């Protein structure tokens, strides 16, 4: 039995948001009478955790605990326009819209607090725990609960805000392709280690060690979810998946999860990940979109590791055991 | 459509239902009883999202005819823990960030429960085997495996204390 | 997961309390208790089930459609064909001025891929809808089909999509999306090595555990609510209104909790026909893809064929990169014209190369239309680029990490699409990954920075 | 479409129902999947009340009722040699449902238990409506389509001597997927020589088949690397594998010998 190990690497970047921009999203925020904040969107959570991160962004901007924020999405009768959840745009576009809306709401909240405390709004800070106080004088304080009550029932003010983010559309020059595809890019580099069975062409991925530059990890465990899940999908694309196993021949297309091949829980490598943050100038707290990118660097890294192991280049995806075996046979022929 | 009566135990309660002949347990749970915790992912027995526990063993409710549940003991995710409480597996899935879109989560947790009920001290390979019929497209499985091992550890601790 | 705080020190805001820290997912309690409500976790009295009659052929003329026998199946309520659809021909990206409309909601004169939807059957039960769908009789005249992107572009190839009149999407008068920067041919002539390679991928399915679907429910006041797992509510709402010639305010989309998307639920396929069915029957209608439909009929990630030709100097500098990329769009545009432009914008990868030539073709073939998927326009390009980079590094005997760092873009560099680089961080990712994998780097690579190009 | 379900009260009554188009539903993993695709009206008949879920081990003879599940096999301490086989089929939920009897009818690339039973020279007991009959499994498989109209009662075989049963299933997804190649072998030895070797292949033809040429190559020889290699060259000689979503026929033929060598050399 011959098993050969190899390692390979790949480095990638990934644009945040719809290519060429022109993809707005809006957010509306209002305070309830008791000082909770409702963020109204028509944005979709596919499982990446959009609702959670949007609440965090709103809370950070308002200066309140995340638990005090309610995300109300996604109903087109109530939620303002959102282009959609794709193109690694959610955190960046919707997050920026929420920051804009939350700043407006925060200004009203501080105005009301200032009137209640009989101080200048410019001297007020939020403590992040549900109260507002005079900078340097924590004892001169009012709870956001009381601010919200006062705003509604005493001052007749709506603590609310409107936000939109639009990266203006870029139109490529037809001749040269001069364009602005995106304003910020996330980055990644993966080192893959594989073991190739030279008699069967089977490839086992032993480890994926990656560095990801994400702008700012707004919720580290959720970034990690994207990283691990994405890296798994990268393995899957590299070695397993297709709806047309004999492309361009249309035969034998899988119709269920038995036939549609993806790595099982017994095919997992060791994952090791490092996160680097270079905040994006226009990102919400510097964040970039990372969800899509995480699947990309493992694919070529695995392909390069296979070459390193057995000297076979499989330049077509997926790299099936059969393709590897045929490559090994051709080398030995 | 002919309907036939079925009596079974569902989440510890006696359940008497008239079900259409040839209809599946999955359909009975979702369409008749409103137990949406059981998910329909493929209707072919290939994704595991519809996994329920019947007489202590994991079953694919999409491939189980409802009327064959006569006299059986069926547990769905809704019956895993008393209202307001969480089973250690549920807690471990939460703490371990082992769910993303959440669609495979009910089946995963029930498949894992069957393992831990039989084998409170599983190896990683045994955990991998226990969820081998359940597809997850989001997490890469690693956090799920870790959560199940964590839950097992947590469930063993009190037992050791007693001993 | 480990943080490397020693990169880009001083650029991060420090005093944040709610972001930058892990918070429990707000949806997770629902997930682990089975209480999370997905679109299908609802019951409606009088729900009708919609099943499609689909093309068994890759390319065929429809000679006739006979629904008489299907209508007689007990439980069948209504059968829809193309003539029931007010604006049957659409293209999803018309909202961002992509033209022309090139896809029928229900095929009528021709089918252009195997699995294309032709007739919608509405019945009281799924079984009845399926039975009736099997009894719809369609007579076809099978046409020659084309499945290879380069074959499709040859003169005399079968014409896939008459709305384009040719087997490719036209970009402002050009047969492809192009990028022209510097002079690749001159650089090739001066290069120490010229390397040309071809890369190919096959279509890939999103495979969300929850299949694509929706339920449309007639409300009061002649309005209709659609519970959908779309990734983009307004894409769906706006396209549906256009297809149905309906006032926008008549339609309401509710969603937001989805069992996995990965780009597969950005298309607008199930909702318009379900809306129409609900409007015509005044009953709730569910249209949900079976797993087989999800895998073989819903849009996959496009297969791509990519030729990369590079000019390389012995010292490791890449002086020219010429990329010819073919996106296999399948029979209709959907999001592929956009993805093809994104592919062009991505070239030549995160590297500073003074001469770049890119042609990205969006090609029509008789296969399932492809569309958006995680990494749209980039994932397969990155596979090709990074395998190519490995080959180049090996050719000149250079460490692949150091080869990346040497050519990596730095702040202030000019990209091929004539945008200056800002916020680069590739060098640091390579350095950090090398550290993590204990991959030794030379001092020059270790001290390199994205902030400036070393002399 | 209408589906009716009834529980057979006696095995002898089953074939009459089948003759009228009825179908036996065992674990349901194949037939309900079909129904969910939209099969025509069908009368289903279960064997749930016939006590066919019993495992008997007596004097080295094993009898598995048709309704014995993979999970039951995998739990039975007397059937340790079959545990790897049962555990290679589906995930735990499929194993809890899928039966020995149903596996006999599973089309390639399914049917791994059947490949194992083939090397064990199992005997199938079935009821044709008039009487019970016993058929060698190989004969049964050759007439499998026709015998769908009969009622499988049980499967019997002699437990192999310790260490003589070998099994490998090559998968594309770990720990389980449908089979790329399944190899089961019983290699008994007498006085240091191989005697009555039996090798079966799964996923290498429409149903499990014996690799008789490879068996012949082993017969009477001392088990060693040379003879294993010789047999390996013949392992796929009688096979007619198909291309499918998992692998091509070419690939199956190429790797069958490799895995055969590994299986016996291990």
JSON list of C-alpha atoms in Angstrom, two decimals, chain C residues 46-49 70-80 120-125 128-129 132 277 280-285:
[
{"chain": "C", "resi": 46, "resn": "UNK", "atom": "CA", "xyz": [-57.27, 24.53, 1.22]},
{"chain": "C", "resi": 47, "resn": "UNK", "atom": "CA", "xyz": [-53.62, 24.44, 0.24]},
{"chain": "C", "resi": 48, "resn": "UNK", "atom": "CA", "xyz": [-52.98, 23.46, -3.37]},
{"chain": "C", "resi": 49, "resn": "UNK", "atom": "CA", "xyz": [-49.81, 21.71, -4.47]},
{"chain": "C", "resi": 70, "resn": "UNK", "atom": "CA", "xyz": [-54.49, 15.43, -16.70]},
{"chain": "C", "resi": 71, "resn": "UNK", "atom": "CA", "xyz": [-57.51, 17.60, -15.95]},
{"chain": "C", "resi": 72, "resn": "UNK", "atom": "CA", "xyz": [-59.57, 14.49, -15.35]},
{"chain": "C", "resi": 73, "resn": "UNK", "atom": "CA", "xyz": [-57.35, 13.25, -12.52]},
{"chain": "C", "resi": 74, "resn": "UNK", "atom": "CA", "xyz": [-59.34, 13.53, -9.29]},
{"chain": "C", "resi": 75, "resn": "UNK", "atom": "CA", "xyz": [-58.11, 16.43, -7.18]},
{"chain": "C", "resi": 76, "resn": "UNK", "atom": "CA", "xyz": [-56.75, 18.48, -10.06]},
{"chain": "C", "resi": 77, "resn": "UNK", "atom": "CA", "xyz": [-57.95, 22.06, -9.77]},
{"chain": "C", "resi": 78, "resn": "UNK", "atom": "CA", "xyz": [-56.23, 23.89, -12.56]},
{"chain": "C", "resi": 79, "resn": "UNK", "atom": "CA", "xyz": [-53.47, 23.53, -15.12]},
{"chain": "C", "resi": 80, "resn": "UNK", "atom": "CA", "xyz": [-51.33, 26.46, -16.24]},
{"chain": "C", "resi": 120, "resn": "UNK", "atom": "CA", "xyz": [-47.92, 23.68, -13.95]},
{"chain": "C", "resi": 121, "resn": "UNK", "atom": "CA", "xyz": [-50.46, 21.34, -12.40]},
{"chain": "C", "resi": 122, "resn": "UNK", "atom": "CA", "xyz": [-52.41, 22.43, -9.33]},
{"chain": "C", "resi": 123, "resn": "UNK", "atom": "CA", "xyz": [-54.09, 19.81, -7.22]},
{"chain": "C", "resi": 124, "resn": "UNK", "atom": "CA", "xyz": [-55.48, 19.13, -3.78]},
{"chain": "C", "resi": 125, "resn": "UNK", "atom": "CA", "xyz": [-52.63, 16.79, -2.95]},
{"chain": "C", "resi": 128, "resn": "UNK", "atom": "CA", "xyz": [-52.72, 14.07, -7.43]},
{"chain": "C", "resi": 129, "resn": "UNK", "atom": "CA", "xyz": [-50.56, 16.85, -8.86]},
{"chain": "C", "resi": 132, "resn": "UNK", "atom": "CA", "xyz": [-51.75, 14.54, -13.38]},
{"chain": "C", "resi": 277, "resn": "UNK", "atom": "CA", "xyz": [-51.65, 30.10, -9.40]},
{"chain": "C", "resi": 280, "resn": "UNK", "atom": "CA", "xyz": [-56.18, 32.35, -10.55]},
{"chain": "C", "resi": 281, "resn": "UNK", "atom": "CA", "xyz": [-57.50, 29.84, -8.02]},
{"chain": "C", "resi": 282, "resn": "UNK", "atom": "CA", "xyz": [-57.91, 32.19, -5.03]},
{"chain": "C", "resi": 283, "resn": "UNK", "atom": "CA", "xyz": [-56.38, 29.46, -2.90]},
{"chain": "C", "resi": 284, "resn": "UNK", "atom": "CA", "xyz": [-53.04, 29.04, -1.12]},
{"chain": "C", "resi": 285, "resn": "UNK", "atom": "CA", "xyz": [-50.49, 27.38, -3.37]}
]
